[in-house]
Amino acid sequence: MSEHATTVTWTLNGKQVESPPGLTIMEAAKLHDLEIPNFCYHPGLSIAGNCRICFVESNRSPKPVISCSERIAEGLEIQTHSEMALEARNSVMEFQLINHPLDCPVCDKAGECVLQDHSYTHGPDRSRFEENKTIRHTKKLGSTISIWGNRCIVCTRCVRFCDEITGTGELCVVERGDRSVVDVFPGLPIENSLAGNVIDICPVGALIGEDFKFEARIWDMKKTSSVCAGCSRGCNIEVQSLDGFAKRIVARENPEVNEWWICDRGRYDYRYLLAADRVTDASAGGEPIDSDTADSSLNDLVSENGGIVGILVDPMMTCEELHLVNRLSSTLSDCQVAAWSTADGEAESFPNGFTISSDLHPNRAGVGAIIGKDAFSTVAKGLRRSLDAGDIDLLIVFAGFPHPDLEKKWIESIGKAKVRIVFSLQSGSWCEGADLLLPSTAPLEKEGSYLNQDGRLQRVRTLIAAGQQPFPSELVRLQALLTHLGERPRSVSSSGVFRELASSVEAFSDQSHSTLGESGCVLSSGKSAVGSMGGDA
Amino acid sequence: MAHDPTESGTAQEHTSGTTEARKKKEFFLPILKGLANTIAHIFRREPNTIFYPEERRAPYPGYRGEHRLKRDSLGREKCVACFLCSTACPSHCIEIVAEEAPWDDREKRPRIFNIDMLRCIYCGMCEEACPCDAIELTPIYNIPVLSREDAIYTKEKLLSL
């Protein structure tokens, strides 16, 4: 390619268009809002060109060409819906459906199945195949993944994923011709930290997650765009829920953060939402109390306290909640805010550059930006020293950890506060003897924003429908407390709290929930924030 | 196309006159006919009503009443828990929870299959949507219950009908 060729002029369906050089026909057509059917093509994987469903007619070939691997060139004329292209694609579709079982009603992929979609646009309405369909294996490939071999169309997306993205290479295609199917090597099941992604990228219902099998139908579920709270990386996820219960988590594309992938910890770790040891009701001194009593008790405990106040925040809290804590601390005359966290997890990195962070907290950077850079270090040390000396009259503890692996020293120290209010996700030793114990919302139930390790501020959304919350969130309780203290006239939504945050913290200025969009914005460390809306790489 | 006002006026009078006459004819004649029918029935021997619980009318073919779940030749439920009936249901009265089937010829079966008969509007969409011919609306129309809970038909009850 010569250096000065910045665009290529070619013809798409009789219309002259310009595209950047080097793109394949399919990618270039997508930039002009034309989706060409595909199975084996995936933007994150190498080009295989084996499914042949993306056939288009070209002026440079007597036969149809596959648009996923043919690149655009000057003067190329492409017809995507000519008689030749349609006949080629329809024939491919008829071949694909020869051995594919008609079990859409019981297939967990139905509703988001690419084969189903293309069958509507290109498929024949009846089968000319009179012989018996080939039977292929149905078995477990690993602890979380099963293969329904009959449904497999051998696009090899999953095989390429294990070769190129994870570098583990567990999957392969065995047998030949119509008997070929995806399998693992004997005794080597697919067990890597990104394995769950092969379920997402399977265009048909061949690879099924044991976790979601038979759980719900795709079209019944509510889909919420959110951010994973499993580590500080902040992978974009879509939480799919039924009647307020999370049924599964799938990856959401964000080329700036996680591309198309999420790790299995982020994918399967949502059971803590319904864990048996979760705090669901407020209690005072061990006795359960109702929500209204808890609210007034919180207000009284804080407003009647005239001594030294300590607040211990956790990095699972959203930026909005942290801002309210900041407002609370500035209202109280003598108050220090520190932060605590759980022990580190295991970090992992993969050949394609995907990494899993060892920091299990989604908003550690947010705590640094809003509460202060030394909230985890010097301030925390100082607060613990004051606690051990018995100087703290009122301690407000936030413990929204889904997997609390907390330091024993901290737990001993927080027990020494004269009055202790605890917001906790799970019950544990830090809740024992609390003067007021309040339930905490879990990461997937929060509404707000997280700042990830790279300084990207991303929106998190609750999977619970408005008005269905079992208890008031911290965002509601803290605002009610601030209203009671006369700090603010009324409560506002999380977007409203964010507006206040943007006007009071410099790093967040010029931002609002609407500027964050679906893929977030990078906050520059300087004065103004850079609004780089990802999503169209 | 200007109309002569006097001309149109007479035309209107003319039509209104005939309407009056037609109204009289169409009103009084059927009333009298109806009265004659009523009076004739006073002298009829046989009543039109029936003694309901003891006597029953046979429903017309295609009548949509109480639901039932069908069984196959081996006595297993035909339902494969595909949720198409609950998807088609306009009143959202079907609740299904699927589980793995213990048989080789199918993957899924319903663990819970509840129909809320108080919500059901007996439209028959579930029957039409079913790919396995597993749900059916029977002609049974007398389905009184003593509590709201009894109106929620479980899988066992639907299979026993």
XYZ file of C-alpha atoms in Angstrom:
698
model
C 0.000 0.000 0.000
C 1.376 3.374 -0.936
C 1.579 5.851 1.886
C -0.537 8.568 0.320
C -3.599 6.393 -0.409
C -5.869 7.483 2.430
C -9.125 6.239 0.963
C -10.168 3.584 -1.509
C -13.037 4.317 -3.874
C -15.135 1.274 -4.647
C -18.725 0.450 -5.534
C -21.117 -1.135 -3.086
C -24.463 -2.175 -4.566
C -24.131 0.317 -7.425
C -23.214 3.223 -5.154
C -19.712 4.662 -5.187
C -18.306 4.753 -1.641
C -15.010 5.617 -0.017
C -13.382 3.574 2.737
C -10.040 3.456 4.503
C -7.643 1.071 2.742
C -6.886 -2.376 4.085
C -10.393 -3.195 5.273
C -12.197 -6.336 4.237
C -15.406 -5.986 2.241
C -17.442 -6.947 5.309
C -15.796 -4.392 7.591
C -16.018 -1.652 4.980
C -19.683 -2.459 4.280
C -20.388 -2.289 8.015
C -19.011 1.252 8.060
C -21.671 2.031 5.440
C -24.416 0.469 7.602
C -24.660 -2.736 5.628
C -24.383 -5.957 7.633
C -23.288 -8.947 5.590
C -24.319 -12.280 7.187
C -21.514 -14.117 8.951
C -20.858 -17.057 11.267
C -17.123 -17.620 11.475
C -16.111 -13.959 11.302
C -15.476 -12.292 14.660
C -13.825 -8.872 14.916
C -11.606 -10.092 17.763
C -10.350 -13.242 16.045
C -8.346 -14.123 12.956
C -10.120 -14.619 9.644
C -11.020 -18.238 8.990
C -13.315 -17.964 5.968
C -14.831 -21.378 6.463
C -18.554 -20.770 6.842
C -19.071 -19.186 3.371
C -22.287 -17.406 4.408
C -20.769 -13.987 3.590
C -20.634 -14.608 -0.184
C -20.992 -11.487 -2.332
C -20.660 -10.910 -6.075
C -17.502 -9.190 -7.262
C -16.586 -7.745 -10.675
C -13.105 -9.266 -10.321
C -14.122 -12.869 -9.917
C -16.276 -15.160 -12.025
C -17.435 -16.853 -8.810
C -18.816 -15.219 -5.649
C -16.167 -14.152 -3.107
C -16.272 -14.294 0.698
C -16.481 -10.772 2.032
C -14.834 -11.542 5.392
C -11.427 -12.157 3.826
C -11.492 -10.256 0.494
C -10.133 -6.774 0.914
C -11.464 -3.708 -0.804
C -9.518 -2.235 -3.706
C -9.759 0.703 -6.078
C -12.495 0.110 -8.646
C -13.890 -2.991 -6.963
C -17.605 -3.463 -7.602
C -19.516 -5.486 -5.030
C -23.103 -6.650 -5.216
C -24.406 -8.008 -1.924
C -27.951 -8.719 -3.026
C -27.552 -9.725 -6.658
C -29.047 -12.991 -7.874
C -25.653 -14.700 -7.765
C -24.849 -13.545 -4.214
C -28.262 -14.442 -2.856
C -28.254 -17.853 -4.520
C -24.796 -18.566 -3.101
C -25.814 -17.552 0.415
C -29.124 -19.382 0.270
C -27.321 -22.553 -0.817
C -24.838 -22.232 2.045
C -27.728 -21.789 4.449
C -29.472 -24.863 3.068
C -26.273 -26.858 3.612
C -25.911 -25.553 7.170
C -29.465 -26.600 7.980
C -29.094 -30.130 6.569
C -27.689 -31.550 9.781
C -28.793 -28.867 12.199
C -31.558 -30.138 14.476
C -34.844 -28.246 14.598
C -34.745 -27.888 18.365
C -34.992 -24.108 18.663
C -37.834 -24.375 21.213
C -35.561 -26.143 23.702
C -32.261 -24.540 22.681
C -30.897 -21.988 25.127
C -29.454 -19.912 22.274
C -32.839 -19.353 20.612
C -33.559 -15.656 20.449
C -29.924 -14.590 20.045
C -28.876 -17.316 17.596
C -27.142 -16.139 14.440
C -28.193 -19.268 12.555
C -31.802 -18.588 13.502
C -31.534 -15.001 12.248
C -29.940 -15.983 8.942
C -32.453 -18.755 8.542
C -35.157 -16.094 8.439
C -33.351 -14.021 5.819
C -31.652 -16.703 3.720
C -32.997 -20.059 4.801
C -35.297 -22.278 2.746
C -38.773 -22.785 4.176
C -38.508 -26.553 3.820
C -35.798 -29.157 3.714
C -34.963 -31.180 0.614
C -32.849 -33.515 2.723
C -34.533 -36.885 3.076
C -31.757 -38.927 4.709
C -31.123 -39.203 8.440
C -29.343 -36.333 10.148
C -25.831 -36.976 11.472
C -25.669 -37.506 15.210
C -22.696 -35.956 16.981
C -21.656 -36.006 20.607
C -23.272 -34.082 23.470
C -20.862 -33.900 26.371
C -19.140 -31.734 28.919
C -15.985 -30.025 27.704
C -15.122 -28.624 31.115
C -16.739 -27.958 34.456
C -18.730 -25.007 33.123
C -19.139 -25.695 29.399
C -20.987 -28.389 27.447
C -21.170 -29.046 23.738
C -24.322 -30.008 21.868
C -22.488 -31.419 18.846
C -25.599 -31.696 16.672
C -26.005 -27.934 16.762
C -22.359 -27.181 15.902
C -21.773 -25.573 12.503
C -17.968 -25.867 12.831
C -17.267 -22.160 12.461
C -14.184 -22.666 14.712
C -14.667 -19.370 16.542
C -14.191 -21.175 19.870
C -11.115 -23.039 18.624
C -9.526 -19.789 17.416
C -10.430 -18.096 20.716
C -8.547 -20.729 22.719
C -5.595 -20.513 20.343
C -5.315 -16.759 19.942
C -6.829 -15.049 22.981
C -6.117 -17.376 25.890
C -3.225 -19.213 24.248
C -4.293 -22.412 25.961
C -5.491 -24.254 22.852
C -7.802 -26.727 24.559
C -10.347 -26.994 21.758
C -9.983 -28.634 18.370
C -12.155 -29.947 15.576
C -12.298 -33.728 15.391
C -13.614 -36.023 12.612
C -14.175 -35.021 8.998
C -16.959 -33.839 6.703
C -20.422 -33.778 8.191
C -19.181 -35.635 11.281
C -16.727 -32.892 12.243
C -17.376 -31.329 15.618
C -15.582 -29.361 18.305
C -14.006 -31.398 21.093
C -11.251 -31.278 23.714
C -8.231 -33.526 23.864
C -8.749 -36.583 26.116
C -8.161 -35.683 29.743
C -7.591 -31.994 29.005
C -10.861 -30.182 29.710
C -11.331 -26.499 28.885
C -10.417 -24.851 32.163
C -9.026 -21.361 31.738
C -10.040 -18.056 33.244
C -11.599 -16.803 30.000
C -13.311 -20.055 28.996
C -16.819 -18.644 29.396
C -16.312 -16.383 26.384
C -16.613 -19.316 23.983
C -20.279 -19.526 25.024
C -20.779 -15.877 24.059
C -19.037 -16.149 20.701
C -20.659 -19.435 19.653
C -23.069 -18.278 16.928
C -25.363 -21.250 17.564
C -26.391 -23.144 20.689
C -23.559 -25.681 20.478
C -21.556 -24.382 23.430
C -23.814 -23.949 26.420
C -22.827 -22.795 29.898
C -23.864 -25.212 32.621
C -24.575 -22.168 34.763
C -27.332 -20.827 32.482
C -28.613 -24.094 31.009
C -32.437 -24.228 31.031
C -32.533 -21.181 33.341
C -34.519 -18.698 31.246
C -35.405 -17.773 27.690
C -33.417 -14.951 26.133
C -36.406 -12.810 25.204
C -37.878 -12.855 28.716
C -34.831 -11.333 30.362
C -34.194 -7.709 31.149
C -30.774 -6.574 29.943
C -28.824 -4.008 31.934
C -25.581 -2.468 30.683
C -23.195 -2.259 33.599
C -19.598 -2.656 34.665
C -18.070 -5.689 36.342
C -17.136 -5.144 39.974
C -14.896 -8.201 40.163
C -11.617 -6.309 39.833
C -10.261 -2.819 39.220
C -10.208 -3.306 35.435
C -13.889 -2.464 35.018
C -14.842 -4.792 32.159
C -18.103 -3.876 30.481
C -20.845 -6.392 31.107
C -24.489 -6.928 30.353
C -26.469 -8.293 33.275
C -29.443 -10.321 32.145
C -32.073 -10.722 34.798
C -35.537 -12.156 35.229
C -37.899 -10.617 37.795
C -35.008 -8.806 39.483
C -32.786 -11.911 39.773
C -29.548 -12.026 37.794
C -29.606 -15.048 35.482
C -26.348 -14.550 33.653
C -23.656 -12.012 32.867
C -22.268 -11.656 29.361
C -19.472 -9.503 27.968
C -20.314 -6.138 26.452
C -18.040 -4.755 23.770
C -15.719 -1.935 24.767
C -12.580 -1.741 22.622
C -10.908 0.540 25.171
C -11.251 -1.770 28.155
C -12.121 -5.411 27.614
C -12.706 -5.640 23.837
C -15.269 -8.477 23.614
C -14.187 -10.603 26.558
C -14.705 -10.953 30.301
C -13.135 -13.401 32.713
C -15.007 -16.279 34.318
C -14.832 -14.695 37.750
C -16.770 -11.708 36.445
C -19.132 -13.965 34.538
C -20.104 -16.417 37.247
C -19.576 -14.433 40.428
C -23.029 -13.020 41.075
C -24.337 -15.680 43.437
C -23.412 -13.492 46.403
C -26.537 -11.486 45.549
C -28.611 -14.307 47.010
C -26.065 -15.634 49.517
C -27.523 -17.008 52.737
C -25.310 -14.819 54.941
C -26.309 -11.596 53.249
C -27.577 -8.809 55.490
C -31.118 -8.055 54.311
C -32.713 -6.384 57.333
C -31.618 -3.549 59.541
C -30.944 -4.316 63.186
C -30.060 -2.325 66.271
C -27.975 -4.040 68.941
C -28.800 -7.428 67.409
C -32.571 -6.835 67.372
C -34.180 -6.563 63.923
C -35.877 -3.235 63.270
C -37.949 -1.972 60.380
C -36.618 0.297 57.678
C -38.179 3.545 58.932
C -36.924 3.002 62.488
C -33.483 2.309 61.045
C -33.552 5.581 59.106
C -34.521 7.661 62.133
C -32.044 5.766 64.296
C -29.261 6.549 61.797
C -30.240 10.227 61.767
C -30.351 10.411 65.575
C -27.060 8.572 66.138
C -25.232 10.937 63.796
C -26.905 14.226 64.721
C -26.753 13.667 68.479
C -23.081 12.803 68.381
C -20.862 15.706 69.289
C -17.544 13.887 69.496
C -14.991 12.656 67.005
C -16.409 10.781 64.029
C -14.594 8.252 61.857
C -15.889 6.988 58.530
C -14.449 3.856 56.925
C -15.405 3.559 53.249
C -14.914 0.558 50.988
C -13.771 0.695 47.368
C -16.905 -1.131 46.234
C -18.825 2.133 46.708
C -19.706 4.228 43.667
C -18.261 7.697 43.125
C -21.681 9.140 43.994
C -21.783 7.384 47.372
C -18.226 8.481 48.099
C -19.174 12.066 47.295
C -22.048 11.896 49.801
C -19.633 10.548 52.422
C -17.394 13.520 51.677
C -20.322 15.897 52.147
C -21.191 14.181 55.422
C -17.659 14.483 56.729
C -17.534 18.192 55.881
C -20.839 18.711 57.746
C -19.576 17.036 60.898
C -17.156 19.165 62.886
C -14.483 16.588 63.663
C -14.432 13.770 61.170
C -11.841 11.675 59.360
C -12.526 9.466 56.348
C -10.350 6.428 55.663
C -10.734 3.424 53.404
C -10.217 -0.300 53.806
C -10.149 -3.204 51.388
C -9.950 -6.966 51.224
C -6.891 -9.048 50.460
C -5.650 -9.142 46.873
C -6.721 -11.836 44.465
C -4.777 -13.495 41.712
C -3.619 -11.454 38.746
C -3.478 -13.084 35.331
C -2.548 -11.964 31.856
C -3.110 -13.551 28.460
C -1.180 -13.548 25.172
C -3.541 -11.112 23.451
C -3.093 -8.578 26.244
C -6.183 -9.292 28.314
C -5.388 -8.939 32.000
C -7.175 -9.715 35.230
C -6.181 -7.377 38.060
C -5.209 -8.591 41.502
C -7.075 -5.654 43.045
C -10.582 -6.980 43.660
C -12.128 -3.534 44.048
C -13.755 -1.676 41.163
C -13.429 1.825 42.585
C -10.083 2.088 44.352
C -9.133 4.902 41.942
C -12.464 6.599 42.738
C -11.678 6.572 46.466
C -8.299 8.108 45.651
C -9.848 10.825 43.498
C -12.742 11.750 45.807
C -11.688 10.915 49.379
C -7.976 11.391 48.960
C -4.882 9.618 47.679
C -3.773 8.574 51.163
C -7.168 7.269 52.351
C -5.829 3.702 52.288
C -2.449 4.472 53.794
C -1.692 7.299 56.223
C -5.282 8.317 56.986
C -6.244 4.676 57.541
C -3.282 4.208 59.843
C -4.230 7.336 61.775
C -7.869 6.287 62.103
C -6.859 2.862 63.363
C -4.537 4.419 65.897
C -7.345 6.700 67.149
C -9.691 3.695 67.319
C -7.215 1.660 69.328
C -6.744 4.616 71.681
C -10.542 4.773 72.168
C -10.774 8.327 70.816
C -13.483 7.705 68.212
C -17.004 8.374 69.476
C -18.884 7.394 66.335
C -17.651 5.112 63.572
C -19.531 4.597 60.333
C -18.286 1.479 58.548
C -19.070 0.575 54.950
C -18.458 -3.103 54.240
C -20.033 -3.807 50.851
C -17.561 -6.590 50.076
C -19.008 -9.591 48.246
C -16.032 -11.699 49.383
C -14.899 -10.233 52.704
C -11.350 -11.332 53.385
C -10.599 -8.555 55.857
C -7.651 -7.963 58.140
C -8.182 -9.169 61.700
C -6.464 -6.042 63.026
C -9.074 -3.790 61.443
C -11.930 -5.842 62.852
C -10.456 -5.619 66.335
C -9.957 -1.871 65.961
C -13.459 -1.057 64.710
C -14.884 -2.874 67.727
C -13.315 -0.214 69.941
C -15.464 2.690 68.689
C -17.970 3.930 71.274
C -20.868 3.899 68.793
C -20.660 1.909 65.575
C -22.926 2.063 62.511
C -22.232 -0.634 59.919
C -23.467 -0.836 56.325
C -22.706 -4.430 55.394
C -23.348 -6.707 52.430
C -22.583 -9.895 54.312
C -22.797 -10.656 57.993
C -19.472 -11.229 59.687
C -17.397 -10.400 62.706
C -17.378 -6.666 61.841
C -21.196 -6.620 62.250
C -21.176 -8.144 65.724
C -21.985 -5.669 68.450
C -22.832 -2.900 65.980
C -25.189 -0.313 67.432
C -26.900 -0.063 64.071
C -26.493 -2.589 61.271
C -27.857 -1.580 57.874
C -28.000 -3.721 54.720
C -25.685 -2.644 51.929
C -26.429 -2.834 48.217
C -24.299 -5.216 46.170
C -22.263 -3.928 43.197
C -24.845 -5.131 40.638
C -27.568 -3.310 42.566
C -25.857 0.068 42.608
C -26.639 3.026 40.393
C -23.729 5.342 39.728
C -20.219 5.242 38.317
C -16.873 3.523 38.931
C -13.416 4.846 38.141
C -11.227 1.992 36.914
C -7.481 1.486 37.296
C -6.763 3.350 34.037
C -8.747 6.419 35.065
C -11.782 5.551 32.938
C -15.042 6.577 34.534
C -17.834 4.159 33.643
C -21.507 3.988 34.423
C -22.921 1.145 36.530
C -26.607 0.413 36.507
C -28.792 -1.525 38.894
C -30.533 -4.667 37.761
C -33.402 -3.966 40.155
C -36.359 -2.122 38.651
C -37.280 1.249 40.150
C -39.563 0.846 43.116
C -38.643 -2.821 43.601
C -35.727 -2.297 45.997
C -36.037 -4.463 49.107
C -34.370 -1.754 51.230
C -33.177 1.835 50.702
C -29.743 2.001 49.099
C -26.815 3.841 50.660
C -27.382 6.607 48.126
C -30.898 7.128 49.527
C -29.937 6.718 53.200
C -26.947 9.054 53.033
C -28.987 11.728 51.279
C -31.773 11.403 53.863
C -29.149 11.799 56.588
C -27.693 14.900 54.904
C -31.200 16.349 54.575
C -31.775 15.674 58.278
C -28.557 17.468 59.152
C -29.709 20.443 57.102
C -26.906 20.033 54.583
C -29.142 19.829 51.531
C -32.815 20.543 50.874
C -33.852 17.251 49.272
C -32.677 13.966 47.811
C -31.840 13.670 44.114
C -31.095 10.809 41.725
C -27.616 9.376 41.263
C -27.206 11.594 38.169
C -28.013 14.598 40.352
C -25.449 13.530 42.944
C -22.932 13.142 40.131
C -23.596 16.722 39.012
C -22.704 17.886 42.540
C -19.590 15.721 42.444
C -18.582 17.214 39.081
C -18.888 20.719 40.462
C -16.925 19.993 43.634
C -14.127 17.648 42.517
C -11.905 19.021 39.780
C -11.071 15.721 38.097
C -14.764 15.092 37.437
C -15.600 18.555 36.094
C -17.288 18.761 32.666
C -18.649 15.227 33.137
C -22.166 13.984 33.668
C -23.851 10.605 33.464
C -24.884 11.361 29.896
C -21.330 12.138 28.735
C -20.159 8.779 30.058
C -22.269 6.962 27.474
C -22.037 3.200 27.126
C -18.256 2.903 27.232
C -17.204 5.607 29.674
C -14.708 8.474 29.526
C -11.088 8.735 30.557
C -10.586 11.363 33.238
C -7.364 13.214 32.679
C -5.321 13.810 35.785
C -5.173 17.493 34.872
C -7.915 20.067 35.086
C -10.245 19.237 32.245
C -11.415 15.731 31.531
C -10.869 14.267 28.105
C -14.088 13.030 26.577
C -13.050 10.110 24.429
C -16.213 8.264 23.631
C -15.082 4.780 22.708
C -17.252 2.206 21.054
C -16.513 2.894 17.413
C -12.984 1.687 16.972
C -71.868 24.861 -8.194
C -74.121 27.233 -6.329
C -77.368 25.694 -5.102
C -80.603 27.505 -5.056
C -81.409 27.909 -1.356
C -85.155 27.435 -1.859
C -84.624 24.321 -3.894
C -82.381 22.665 -1.359
C -84.812 23.649 1.407
C -87.690 21.823 -0.200
C -85.509 18.808 -0.826
C -84.621 18.653 2.836
C -88.254 18.845 3.877
C -89.094 16.139 1.446
C -86.468 13.688 2.781
C -87.264 14.460 6.429
C -90.894 13.670 5.746
C -90.101 10.227 4.397
C -87.660 9.553 7.285
C -90.425 10.219 9.799
C -92.677 7.711 8.094
C -89.909 5.144 7.839
C -89.026 5.583 11.497
C -92.621 4.935 12.507
C -92.749 1.858 10.352
C -89.390 0.505 11.542
C -90.103 1.170 15.184
C -93.652 0.109 15.778
C -93.838 -2.922 13.540
C -90.940 -4.844 15.167
C -92.170 -3.832 18.626
C -95.517 -5.362 17.855
C -93.878 -8.443 16.383
C -91.747 -8.825 19.474
C -94.722 -8.401 21.774
C -96.575 -11.076 19.852
C -93.594 -13.400 20.331
C -93.503 -12.682 24.069
C -97.211 -13.263 24.462
C -96.950 -16.505 22.508
C -94.246 -17.694 24.929
C -96.520 -17.114 27.925
C -98.575 -20.008 26.683
C -95.596 -22.246 25.920
C -95.304 -25.357 28.026
C -91.543 -26.007 27.882
C -89.185 -23.474 29.619
C -86.068 -22.133 27.852
C -83.975 -22.273 31.016
C -82.426 -25.441 32.401
C -81.871 -26.606 35.981
C -78.132 -25.856 35.779
C -76.184 -28.029 38.191
C -78.351 -31.071 37.492
C -78.734 -30.434 33.794
C -75.789 -29.434 31.580
C -75.693 -28.033 28.081
C -73.102 -29.594 25.793
C -70.580 -26.895 24.809
C -70.178 -26.068 21.148
C -67.219 -27.651 19.362
C -64.073 -25.560 19.781
C -65.234 -24.158 23.122
C -62.236 -22.962 25.141
C -62.448 -23.899 28.813
C -60.118 -25.276 31.440
C -56.544 -26.163 30.353
C -54.892 -29.533 30.599
C -51.408 -30.875 29.896
C -51.263 -33.968 27.716
C -49.245 -37.128 28.247
C -47.492 -39.209 25.608
C -47.949 -42.950 25.020
C -45.528 -43.745 27.861
C -47.437 -41.602 30.331
C -44.808 -38.849 30.463
C -45.791 -35.226 30.050
C -45.448 -34.057 26.456
C -44.309 -30.594 27.545
C -40.610 -29.828 26.919
C -40.599 -26.494 28.800
C -39.903 -24.335 25.747
C -41.779 -21.347 27.232
C -43.538 -20.615 23.938
C -46.979 -20.730 25.614
C -45.908 -18.287 28.299
C -44.336 -16.103 25.598
C -47.533 -16.119 23.549
C -49.797 -15.607 26.570
C -51.222 -12.073 26.466
C -52.179 -12.083 30.146
C -48.884 -13.518 31.440
C -50.606 -16.203 33.455
C -48.268 -19.141 32.727
C -45.256 -19.651 34.973
C -42.698 -22.281 33.972
C -39.466 -23.408 35.579
C -37.506 -25.907 33.492
C -35.302 -28.760 34.597
C -33.260 -31.448 32.897
C -35.404 -34.329 31.683
C -34.450 -37.804 32.932
C -35.259 -39.351 29.543
C -32.985 -39.831 26.548
C -35.303 -38.484 23.862
C -35.529 -34.948 25.213
C -33.485 -32.435 27.170
C -35.973 -30.383 29.121
C -39.161 -30.800 31.032
C -41.071 -28.446 33.314
C -40.364 -28.642 37.029
C -43.056 -26.061 37.722
C -45.914 -25.349 35.343
C -48.492 -23.038 36.875
C -51.453 -21.407 35.200
C -53.216 -18.630 37.059
C -56.817 -19.304 36.037
C -57.933 -15.949 37.482
C -55.669 -14.109 35.057
C -56.293 -16.388 32.082
C -58.567 -14.949 29.407
C -59.077 -18.319 27.667
C -57.834 -17.039 24.316
C -56.170 -20.318 23.351
C -52.883 -18.716 22.257
C -50.925 -21.194 24.392
C -52.518 -24.096 22.571
C -51.670 -22.532 19.202
C -48.077 -21.731 20.176
C -47.256 -25.174 21.558
C -44.837 -27.006 19.216
C -45.405 -30.351 20.979
C -49.186 -30.323 21.188
C -48.774 -30.587 24.941
C -51.294 -28.036 26.196
C -54.963 -28.053 25.335
C -58.054 -26.111 26.297
C -60.797 -28.571 27.243
C -64.524 -27.791 26.953
C -64.830 -27.882 30.765
C -66.391 -24.566 31.748
C -67.484 -24.997 35.352
C -64.330 -24.395 37.345
C -65.369 -22.835 40.637
C -62.748 -22.526 43.385
C -63.041 -21.612 47.046
C -59.822 -19.618 47.325
C -57.474 -17.681 45.074
C -54.730 -20.231 45.697
C -56.952 -22.990 44.288
C -57.233 -21.032 41.046
C -53.514 -21.482 40.391
C -53.339 -24.814 38.593
C -50.113 -26.713 39.153
C -48.454 -29.156 36.788
C -49.898 -32.140 38.669
C -53.427 -30.788 38.459
C -53.081 -29.882 34.775
C -51.752 -33.370 34.003
C -54.546 -35.088 35.927
C -57.355 -33.416 33.993
